[in-house]
Short mmCIF file of C-alpha atoms and ligand atoms in Angstrom, two decimals:
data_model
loop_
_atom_site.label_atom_id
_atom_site.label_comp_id
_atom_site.label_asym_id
_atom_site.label_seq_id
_atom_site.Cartn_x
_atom_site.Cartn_y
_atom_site.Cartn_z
CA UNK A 340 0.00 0.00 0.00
CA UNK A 341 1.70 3.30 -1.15
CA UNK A 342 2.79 6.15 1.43
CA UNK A 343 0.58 9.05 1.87
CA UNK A 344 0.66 12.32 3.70
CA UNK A 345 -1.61 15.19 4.42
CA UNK A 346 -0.27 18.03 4.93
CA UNK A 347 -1.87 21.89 6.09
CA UNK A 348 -4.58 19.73 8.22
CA UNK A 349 -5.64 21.11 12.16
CA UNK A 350 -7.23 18.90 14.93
CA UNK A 351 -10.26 19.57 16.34
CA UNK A 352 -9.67 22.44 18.92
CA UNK A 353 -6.66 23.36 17.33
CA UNK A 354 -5.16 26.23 15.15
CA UNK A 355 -1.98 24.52 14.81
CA UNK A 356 -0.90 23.39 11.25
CA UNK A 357 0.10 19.55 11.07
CA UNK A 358 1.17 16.62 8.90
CA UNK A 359 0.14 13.06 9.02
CA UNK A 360 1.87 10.23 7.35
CA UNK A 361 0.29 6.81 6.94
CA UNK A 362 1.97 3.85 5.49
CA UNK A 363 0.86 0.17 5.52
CA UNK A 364 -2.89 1.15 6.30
CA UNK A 365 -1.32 2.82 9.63
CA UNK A 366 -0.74 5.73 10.73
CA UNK A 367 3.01 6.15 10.61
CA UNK A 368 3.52 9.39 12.45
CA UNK A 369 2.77 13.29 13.27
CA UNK A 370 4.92 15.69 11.72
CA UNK A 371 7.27 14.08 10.22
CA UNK A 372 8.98 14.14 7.02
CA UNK A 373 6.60 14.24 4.38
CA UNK A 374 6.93 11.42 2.31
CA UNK A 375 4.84 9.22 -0.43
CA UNK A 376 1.73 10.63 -2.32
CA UNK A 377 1.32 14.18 -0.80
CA UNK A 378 -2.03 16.02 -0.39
CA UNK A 379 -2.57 19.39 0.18
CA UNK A 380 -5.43 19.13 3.51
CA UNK A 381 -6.05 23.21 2.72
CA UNK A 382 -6.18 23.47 6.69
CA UNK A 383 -8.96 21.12 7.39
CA UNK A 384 -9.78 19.63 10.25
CA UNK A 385 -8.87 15.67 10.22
CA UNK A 386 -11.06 13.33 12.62
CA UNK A 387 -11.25 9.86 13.00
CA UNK A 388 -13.77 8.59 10.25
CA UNK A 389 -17.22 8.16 11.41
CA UNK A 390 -18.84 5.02 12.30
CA UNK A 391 -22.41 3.97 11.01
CA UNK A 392 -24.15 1.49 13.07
CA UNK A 393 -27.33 1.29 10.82
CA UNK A 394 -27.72 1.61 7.10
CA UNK A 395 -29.54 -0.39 4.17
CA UNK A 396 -27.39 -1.20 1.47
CA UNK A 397 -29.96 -3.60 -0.01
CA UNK A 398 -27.66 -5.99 -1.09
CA UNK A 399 -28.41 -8.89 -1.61
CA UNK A 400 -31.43 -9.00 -3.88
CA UNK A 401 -32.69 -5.18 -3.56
CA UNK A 402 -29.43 -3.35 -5.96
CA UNK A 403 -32.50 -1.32 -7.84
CA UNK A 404 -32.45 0.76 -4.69
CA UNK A 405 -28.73 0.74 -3.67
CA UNK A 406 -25.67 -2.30 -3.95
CA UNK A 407 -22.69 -2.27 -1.93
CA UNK A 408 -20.54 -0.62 -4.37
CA UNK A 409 -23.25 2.62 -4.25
CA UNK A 410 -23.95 2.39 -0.60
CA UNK A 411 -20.28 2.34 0.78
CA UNK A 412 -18.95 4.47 -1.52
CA UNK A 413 -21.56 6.90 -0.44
CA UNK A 414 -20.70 6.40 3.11
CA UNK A 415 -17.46 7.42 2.12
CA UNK A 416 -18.39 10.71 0.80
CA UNK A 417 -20.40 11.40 3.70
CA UNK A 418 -17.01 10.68 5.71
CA UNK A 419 -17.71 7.19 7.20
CA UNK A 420 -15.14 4.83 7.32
CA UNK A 421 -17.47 1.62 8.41
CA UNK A 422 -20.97 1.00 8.14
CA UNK A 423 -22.67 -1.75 9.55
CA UNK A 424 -25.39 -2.79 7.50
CA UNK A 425 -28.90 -3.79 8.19
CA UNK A 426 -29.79 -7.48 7.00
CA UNK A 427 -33.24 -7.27 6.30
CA UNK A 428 -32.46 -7.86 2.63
CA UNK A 429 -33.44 -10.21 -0.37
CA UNK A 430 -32.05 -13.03 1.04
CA UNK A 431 -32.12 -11.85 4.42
CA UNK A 432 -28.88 -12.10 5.60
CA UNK A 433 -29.20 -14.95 8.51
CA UNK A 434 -26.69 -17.65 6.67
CA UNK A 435 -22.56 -17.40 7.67
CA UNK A 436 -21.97 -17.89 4.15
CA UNK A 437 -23.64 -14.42 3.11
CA UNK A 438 -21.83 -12.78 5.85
CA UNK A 439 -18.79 -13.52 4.53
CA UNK A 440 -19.55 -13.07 0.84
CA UNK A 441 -20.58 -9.56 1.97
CA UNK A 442 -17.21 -9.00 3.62
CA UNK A 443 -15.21 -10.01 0.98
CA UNK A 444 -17.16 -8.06 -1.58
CA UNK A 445 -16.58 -4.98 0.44
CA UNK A 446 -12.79 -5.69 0.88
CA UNK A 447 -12.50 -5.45 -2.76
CA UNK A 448 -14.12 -2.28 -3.50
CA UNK A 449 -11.89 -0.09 -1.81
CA UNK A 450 -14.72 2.06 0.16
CA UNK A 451 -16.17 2.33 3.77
CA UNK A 452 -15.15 -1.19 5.84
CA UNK A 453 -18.74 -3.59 5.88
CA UNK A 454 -19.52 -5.37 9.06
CA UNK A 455 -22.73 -6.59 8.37
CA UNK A 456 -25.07 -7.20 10.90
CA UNK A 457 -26.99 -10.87 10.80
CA UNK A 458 -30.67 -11.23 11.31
CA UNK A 459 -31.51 -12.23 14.77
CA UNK A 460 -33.78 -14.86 13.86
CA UNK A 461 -34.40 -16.98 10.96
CA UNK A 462 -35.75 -15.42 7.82
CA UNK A 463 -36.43 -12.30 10.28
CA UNK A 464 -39.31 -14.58 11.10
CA UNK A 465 -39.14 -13.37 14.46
CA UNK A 466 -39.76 -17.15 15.81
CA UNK A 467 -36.43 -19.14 15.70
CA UNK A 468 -33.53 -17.76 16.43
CA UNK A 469 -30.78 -17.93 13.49
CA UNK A 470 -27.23 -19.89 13.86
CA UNK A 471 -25.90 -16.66 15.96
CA UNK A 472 -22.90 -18.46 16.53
CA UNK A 473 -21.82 -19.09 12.78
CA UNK A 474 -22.92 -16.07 12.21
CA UNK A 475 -20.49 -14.29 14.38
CA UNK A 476 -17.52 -16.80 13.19
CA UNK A 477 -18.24 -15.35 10.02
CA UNK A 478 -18.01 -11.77 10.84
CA UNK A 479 -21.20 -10.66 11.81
CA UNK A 480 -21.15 -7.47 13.78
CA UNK A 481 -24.44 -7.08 15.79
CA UNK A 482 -27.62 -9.08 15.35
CA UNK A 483 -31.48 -7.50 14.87
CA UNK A 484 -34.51 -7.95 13.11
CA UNK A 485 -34.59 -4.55 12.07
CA UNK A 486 -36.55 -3.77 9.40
CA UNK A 487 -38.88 -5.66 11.53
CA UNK A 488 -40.18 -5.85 15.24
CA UNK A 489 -39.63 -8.59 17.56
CA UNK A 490 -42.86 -9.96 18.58
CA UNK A 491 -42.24 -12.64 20.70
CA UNK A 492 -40.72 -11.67 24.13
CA UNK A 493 -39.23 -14.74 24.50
CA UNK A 494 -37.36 -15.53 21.48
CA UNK A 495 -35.90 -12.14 22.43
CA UNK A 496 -34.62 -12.94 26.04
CA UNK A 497 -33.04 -15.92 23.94
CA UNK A 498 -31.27 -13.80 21.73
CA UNK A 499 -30.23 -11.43 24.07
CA UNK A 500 -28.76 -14.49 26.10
CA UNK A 501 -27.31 -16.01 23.19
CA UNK A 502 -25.83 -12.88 22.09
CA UNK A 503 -24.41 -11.89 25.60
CA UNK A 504 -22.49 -14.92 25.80
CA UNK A 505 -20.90 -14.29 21.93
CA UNK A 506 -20.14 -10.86 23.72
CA UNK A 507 -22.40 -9.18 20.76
CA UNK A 508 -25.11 -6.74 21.11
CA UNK A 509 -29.02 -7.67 20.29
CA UNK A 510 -30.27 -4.35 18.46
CA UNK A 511 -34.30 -3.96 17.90
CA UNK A 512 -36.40 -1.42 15.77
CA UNK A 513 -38.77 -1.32 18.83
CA UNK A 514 -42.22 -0.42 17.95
CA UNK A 515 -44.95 -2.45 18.93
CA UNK A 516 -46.98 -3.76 15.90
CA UNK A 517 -50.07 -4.42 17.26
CA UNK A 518 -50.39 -0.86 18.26
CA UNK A 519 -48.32 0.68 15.07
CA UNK A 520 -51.23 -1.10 13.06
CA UNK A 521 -51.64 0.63 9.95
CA UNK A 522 -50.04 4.03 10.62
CA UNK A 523 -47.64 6.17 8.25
CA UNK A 524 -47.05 8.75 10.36
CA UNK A 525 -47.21 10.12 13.92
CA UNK A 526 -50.19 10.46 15.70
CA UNK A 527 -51.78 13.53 16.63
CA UNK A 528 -53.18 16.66 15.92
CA UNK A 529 -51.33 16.78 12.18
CA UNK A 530 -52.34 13.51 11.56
CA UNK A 531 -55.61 14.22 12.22
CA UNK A 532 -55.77 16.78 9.91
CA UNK A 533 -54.79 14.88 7.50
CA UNK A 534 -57.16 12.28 8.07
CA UNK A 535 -54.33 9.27 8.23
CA UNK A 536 -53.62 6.64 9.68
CA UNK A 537 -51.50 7.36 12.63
CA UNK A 538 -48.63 5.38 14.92
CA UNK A 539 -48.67 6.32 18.27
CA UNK A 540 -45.49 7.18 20.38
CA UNK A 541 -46.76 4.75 23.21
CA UNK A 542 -46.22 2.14 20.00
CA UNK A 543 -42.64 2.79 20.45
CA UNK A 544 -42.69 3.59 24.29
CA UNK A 545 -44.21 0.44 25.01
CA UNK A 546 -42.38 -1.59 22.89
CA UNK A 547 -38.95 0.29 24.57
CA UNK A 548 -40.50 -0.99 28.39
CA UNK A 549 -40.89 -4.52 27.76
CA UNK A 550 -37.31 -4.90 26.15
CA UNK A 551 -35.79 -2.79 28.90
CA UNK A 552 -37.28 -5.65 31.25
CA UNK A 553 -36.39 -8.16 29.26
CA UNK A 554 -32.78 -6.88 28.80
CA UNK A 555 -32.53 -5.87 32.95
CA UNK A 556 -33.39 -9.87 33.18
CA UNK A 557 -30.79 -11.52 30.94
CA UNK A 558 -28.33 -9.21 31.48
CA UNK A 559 -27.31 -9.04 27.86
CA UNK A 560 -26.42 -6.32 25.59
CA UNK A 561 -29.55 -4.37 24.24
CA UNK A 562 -28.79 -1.34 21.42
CA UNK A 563 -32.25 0.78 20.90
CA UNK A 564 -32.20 1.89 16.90
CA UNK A 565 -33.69 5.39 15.90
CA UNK A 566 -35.25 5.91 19.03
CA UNK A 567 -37.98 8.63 17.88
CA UNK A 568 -39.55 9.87 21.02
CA UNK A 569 -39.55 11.95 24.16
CA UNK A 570 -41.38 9.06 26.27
CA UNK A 571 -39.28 6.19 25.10
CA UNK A 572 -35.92 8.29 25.81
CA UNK A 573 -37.17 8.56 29.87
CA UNK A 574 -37.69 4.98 29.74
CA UNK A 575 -33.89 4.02 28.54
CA UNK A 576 -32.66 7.25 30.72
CA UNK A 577 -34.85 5.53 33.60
CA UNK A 578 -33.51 1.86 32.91
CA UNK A 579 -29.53 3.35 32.56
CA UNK A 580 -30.28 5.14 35.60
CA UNK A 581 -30.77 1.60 37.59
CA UNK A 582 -27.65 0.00 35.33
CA UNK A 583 -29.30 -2.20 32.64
CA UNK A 584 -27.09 -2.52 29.98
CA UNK A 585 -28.64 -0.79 27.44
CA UNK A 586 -27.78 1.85 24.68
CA UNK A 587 -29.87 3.97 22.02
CA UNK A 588 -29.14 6.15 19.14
CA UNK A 589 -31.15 8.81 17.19
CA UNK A 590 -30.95 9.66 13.75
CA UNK A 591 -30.64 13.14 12.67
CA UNK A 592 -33.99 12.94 10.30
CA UNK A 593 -35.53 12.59 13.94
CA UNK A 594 -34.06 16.10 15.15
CA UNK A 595 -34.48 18.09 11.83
CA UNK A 596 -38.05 17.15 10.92
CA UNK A 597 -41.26 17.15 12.56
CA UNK A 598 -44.98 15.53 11.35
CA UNK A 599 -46.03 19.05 10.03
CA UNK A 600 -43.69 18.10 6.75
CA UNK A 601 -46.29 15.07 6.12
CA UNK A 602 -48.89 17.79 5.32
CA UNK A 603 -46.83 18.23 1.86
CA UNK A 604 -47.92 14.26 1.50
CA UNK A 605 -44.71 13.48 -0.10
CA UNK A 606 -43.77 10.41 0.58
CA UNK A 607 -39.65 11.02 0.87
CA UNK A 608 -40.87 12.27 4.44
CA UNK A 609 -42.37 8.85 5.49
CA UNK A 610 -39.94 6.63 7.98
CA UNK A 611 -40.44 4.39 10.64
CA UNK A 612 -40.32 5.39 13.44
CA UNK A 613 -42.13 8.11 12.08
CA UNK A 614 -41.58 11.84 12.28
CA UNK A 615 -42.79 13.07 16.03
CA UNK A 616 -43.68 16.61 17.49
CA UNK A 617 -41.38 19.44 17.80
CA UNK A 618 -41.12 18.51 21.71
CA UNK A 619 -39.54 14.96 20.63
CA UNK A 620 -36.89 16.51 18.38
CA UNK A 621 -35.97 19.17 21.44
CA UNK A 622 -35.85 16.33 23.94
CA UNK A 623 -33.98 14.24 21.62
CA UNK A 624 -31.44 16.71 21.13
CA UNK A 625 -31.63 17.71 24.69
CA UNK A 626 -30.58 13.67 25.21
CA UNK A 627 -27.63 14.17 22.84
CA UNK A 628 -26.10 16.72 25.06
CA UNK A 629 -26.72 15.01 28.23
CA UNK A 630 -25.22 11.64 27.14
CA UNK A 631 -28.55 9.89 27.85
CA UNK A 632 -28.72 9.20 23.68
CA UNK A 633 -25.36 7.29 23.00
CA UNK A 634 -24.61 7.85 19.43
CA UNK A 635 -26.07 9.10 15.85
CA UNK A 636 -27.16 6.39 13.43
CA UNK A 637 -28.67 7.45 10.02
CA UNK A 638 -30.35 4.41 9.02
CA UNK A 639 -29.47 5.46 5.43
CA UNK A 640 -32.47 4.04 3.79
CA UNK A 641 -32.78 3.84 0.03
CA UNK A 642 -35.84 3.55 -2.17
CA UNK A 643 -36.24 3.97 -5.59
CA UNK A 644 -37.73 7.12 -6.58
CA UNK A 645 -40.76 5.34 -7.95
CA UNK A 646 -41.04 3.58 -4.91
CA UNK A 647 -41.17 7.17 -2.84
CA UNK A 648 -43.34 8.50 -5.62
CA UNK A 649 -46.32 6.46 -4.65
CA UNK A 650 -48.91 7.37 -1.93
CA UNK A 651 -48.23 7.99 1.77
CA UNK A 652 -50.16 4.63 2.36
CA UNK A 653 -48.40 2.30 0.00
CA UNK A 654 -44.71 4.19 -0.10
CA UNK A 655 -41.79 2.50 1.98
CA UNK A 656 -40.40 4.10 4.96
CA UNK A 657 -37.27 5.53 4.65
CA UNK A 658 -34.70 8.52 3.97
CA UNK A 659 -31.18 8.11 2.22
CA UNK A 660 -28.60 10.71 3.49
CA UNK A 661 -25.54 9.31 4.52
CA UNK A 662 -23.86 11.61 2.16
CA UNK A 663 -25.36 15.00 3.88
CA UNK A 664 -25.12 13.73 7.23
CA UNK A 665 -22.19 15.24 8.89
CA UNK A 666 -23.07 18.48 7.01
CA UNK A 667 -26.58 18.41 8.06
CA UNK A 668 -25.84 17.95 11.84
CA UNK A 669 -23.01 20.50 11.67
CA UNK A 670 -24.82 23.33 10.22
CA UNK A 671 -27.58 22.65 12.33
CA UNK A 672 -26.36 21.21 15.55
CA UNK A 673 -22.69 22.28 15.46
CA UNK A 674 -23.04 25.36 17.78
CA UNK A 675 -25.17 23.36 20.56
CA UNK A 676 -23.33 20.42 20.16
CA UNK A 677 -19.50 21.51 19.57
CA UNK A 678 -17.54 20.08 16.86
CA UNK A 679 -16.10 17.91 19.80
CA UNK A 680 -19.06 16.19 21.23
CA UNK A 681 -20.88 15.76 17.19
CA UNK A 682 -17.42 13.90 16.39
CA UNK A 683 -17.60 11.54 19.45
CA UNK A 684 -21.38 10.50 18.51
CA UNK A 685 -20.16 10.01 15.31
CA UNK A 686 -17.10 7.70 16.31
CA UNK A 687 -15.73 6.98 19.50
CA UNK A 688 -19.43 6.40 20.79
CA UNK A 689 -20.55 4.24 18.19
CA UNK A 690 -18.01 2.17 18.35
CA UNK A 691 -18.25 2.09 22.42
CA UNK A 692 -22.21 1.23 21.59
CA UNK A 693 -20.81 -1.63 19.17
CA UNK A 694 -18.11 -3.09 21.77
CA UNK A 695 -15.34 -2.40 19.55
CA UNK A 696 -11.99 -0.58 19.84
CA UNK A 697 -12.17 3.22 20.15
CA UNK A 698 -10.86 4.92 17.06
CA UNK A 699 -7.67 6.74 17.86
CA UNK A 700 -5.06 8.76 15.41
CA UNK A 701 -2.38 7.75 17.28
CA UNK A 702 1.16 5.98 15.95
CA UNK A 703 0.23 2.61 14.74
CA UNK A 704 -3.66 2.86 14.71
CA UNK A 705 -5.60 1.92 11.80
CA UNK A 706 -5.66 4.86 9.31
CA UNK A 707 -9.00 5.73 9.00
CA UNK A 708 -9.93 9.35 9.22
CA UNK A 709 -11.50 11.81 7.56
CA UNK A 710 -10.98 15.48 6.68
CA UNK A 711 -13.92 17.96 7.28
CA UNK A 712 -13.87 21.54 5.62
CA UNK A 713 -15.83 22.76 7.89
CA UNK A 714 -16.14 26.39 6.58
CA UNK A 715 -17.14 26.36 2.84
CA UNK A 716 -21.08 26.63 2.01
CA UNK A 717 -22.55 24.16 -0.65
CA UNK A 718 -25.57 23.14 -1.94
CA UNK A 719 -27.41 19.74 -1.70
CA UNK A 720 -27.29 18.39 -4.78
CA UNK A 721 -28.75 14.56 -4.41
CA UNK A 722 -27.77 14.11 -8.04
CA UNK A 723 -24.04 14.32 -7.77
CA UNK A 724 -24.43 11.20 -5.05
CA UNK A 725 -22.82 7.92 -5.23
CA UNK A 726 -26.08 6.64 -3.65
CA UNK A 727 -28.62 5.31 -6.06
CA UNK A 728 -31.35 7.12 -4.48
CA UNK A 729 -30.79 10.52 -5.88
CA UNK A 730 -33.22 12.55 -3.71
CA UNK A 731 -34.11 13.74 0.06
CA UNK A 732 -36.07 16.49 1.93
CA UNK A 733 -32.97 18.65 1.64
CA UNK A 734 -32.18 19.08 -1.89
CA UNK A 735 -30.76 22.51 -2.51
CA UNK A 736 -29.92 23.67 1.23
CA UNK A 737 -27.04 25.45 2.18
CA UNK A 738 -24.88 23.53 4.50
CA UNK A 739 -21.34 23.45 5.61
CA UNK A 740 -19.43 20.81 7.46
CA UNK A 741 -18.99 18.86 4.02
CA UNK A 742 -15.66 15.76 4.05
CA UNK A 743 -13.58 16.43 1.73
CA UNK A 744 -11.33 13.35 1.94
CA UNK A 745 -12.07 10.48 3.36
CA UNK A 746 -8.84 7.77 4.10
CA UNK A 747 -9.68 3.78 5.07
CA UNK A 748 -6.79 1.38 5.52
CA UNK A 749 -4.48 3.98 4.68
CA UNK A 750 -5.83 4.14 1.12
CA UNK A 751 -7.87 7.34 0.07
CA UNK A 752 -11.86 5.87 -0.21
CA UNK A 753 -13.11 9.39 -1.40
CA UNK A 754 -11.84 13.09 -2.71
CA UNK A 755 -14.39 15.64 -2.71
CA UNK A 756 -13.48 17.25 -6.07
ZN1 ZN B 153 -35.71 0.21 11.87
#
């Protein structure tokens, strides 16, 4: 692997100038001789590359709406240097043999790192659990059903036993179905308005409650995706308070939007969870800055645009913005947040959340980083993506905060140009 240094680059907190050298996929050393392919950071600020716990790369079986090649290089312009990806796909990713066909794949491409996470149970049938320990041998990351709920309780507390003892985490969409029914967006007074079906935030606080019991009783390792509401947050805050080992994370659709944008009826705003109130996206936030939400996932969620063109009734859920992520949460959340604390959800966090390794730039540590202009203004402009789902509710905004160069294994995965 050639030599590579960036020079003219700052840390965060820091005026002063430096250098980094990588060699070998490591980082070789601060300030020191430059040496190698040289480039130019334009005083940047380099951070370790950001973690994604939860995005759908659709592959296998769904590559109309994004492929591994799309979806990681996208997470490489958005500045990610791993994503773990969701296995609700087309086979649903619950046999050893696609976990590792998935790895290699991604080795070759030269983008973000894959570790995939494995479906909890078989076929995501929510019933039997899958062959968790094959499925870790072969690389998987996490296990969940996401994409689903987990209905029965007790093939849960077997999971989250069976998981604990692999040392893996058990992560659930939790919602509760019965009470979700039919409903495409919050409920309450907007939805009511509108005259649609709605999905109650005691669907997701209730759901939240029984797996915090559940995960007090086994003792295992319970990760709460997208958590979408003010309710469910006091529940995990409540449950972390008297030590169960539990974690959440919020996506940043969840603290930029609100239901009102479902009176446009366009579909690109329909997710699940769904939007909430502006008092869930202030409490949500709030949680960030309190440490009571552990990390930012942004369960990058691609669709075809015919898909999202269809009614609020019969569209999918989901957004796909792991490109504008970093940017989006900076421009917005940067002053309230600090560049600091938005890096650590972003990294450090994640990876705590995931068990792994934190990611340091130090001497011998992986080099994985990523450098973050942090200053220029640009457009959203969904058609210059690598994703394959060219569109989202922020086409055209201003934002700032956009990666500019984004390094994994010591080899550069993305240049902004
Ligand atoms: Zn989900």
């Amino acid at each position: 692997m050639p030599t590579l240094t960036i020079t003219n680059i700052r840390r965060p907190g820091s005026e002063k100038s430096e250098t980094l050298t990588v060699e070998n996929g490591l980082i070789k050393g601060w300030n020191i001789k430059p040496e190698g392919e040289i480039i130019d950071g334009n005083g940047a600020t380099l951070v370790p590359a950001f973690i994604e716990p939860h995005a759908h790369l659709r592959e296998p079986g769904q590559e109309q709406k994004e492929d591994l090649a799309s979806g990681l290089a996208a997470a490489a312009a958005g500045g990610y240097g791993t994503v773990v990806s969701m296995p609700n796909t087309s086979p649903v990713v619950d046999d050893p043999a696609i976990v590792r066909a998935l790895i290699e794949k991604a080795g070759r491409l030269g983008f973000a790192r894959l570790r995939p996470a494995a479906a909890l149970t078989r076929g995501q049938n929510g019933e039997q659990l899958a062959e968790l320990s094959l499925l870790a041998g072969a690389g998987a990351a996490v296990f969940t059903d996401d994409g689903r709920t987990n209905e029965n309780a007790r093939t849960l507390r077997l999971g989250l036993e069976y998981a604990h003892s692999l040392g893996l985490v058990v992560s659930v969409h939790a919602e509760d179905a019965g009470l979700r029914a039919g409903g495409v967006m919050n409920e309450g007074a907007v939805s009511e308005a509108l005259g649609l079906p709605g999905n109650p935030a005691a669907a997701e606080a209730a759901r939240v409650a029984r797996d915090l019991e559940i995960c007090a009783m086994t003792g295992g390792r319970l990760h709460i995706q997208h958590l979408s509401t003010a309710r469910a947050l006091d529940l995990v805050r409540g449950a972390k308070a008297r030590g169960v080992n539990v974690t959440c994370e919020v996506c940043p659709h969840h603290l930029l939007l609100t239901d009102e944008a479902l009176r446009s009826f366009d579909a690109v705003y329909k997710v699940a969870p769904p939007l909430r109130t502006q008092a869930d996206t202030e409490y949500l936030l709030a949680g960030l800055v309190d440490g009571s939400v552990d990390c930012l996932a942004t369960d990058h969620a691609p669709h075809t645009r015919a898909e999202k063109e269809r009614d609020l009734l019969e569209a999918p859920s989901g957004i796909a913005y792991i490109e504008i992520a970093f940017p989006l949460l900076w421009t917005h959340f940067g002053k309230g947040l600090g560049l600091q604390k938005l890096v650590e959800l972003l990294t450090v966090d994640v990876a705590r959340v995931l068990g792994w390794p934190a990611p340091e730039l130090e001497v011998g540590q992986a080099a994985d980083f990523t450098l973050l202009d942090l200053d220029t203004v640009r457009p959203v402009q969904p058609e210059t993506f690598k994703s394959k789902a060219k569109f989202n509710p922020w086409t055209g905004q201003e934002l700032r905060g956009w990666p500019v160069l984004t390094v994994v294994g010591g080899a550069v995965a993305f240049r902004r140009a």
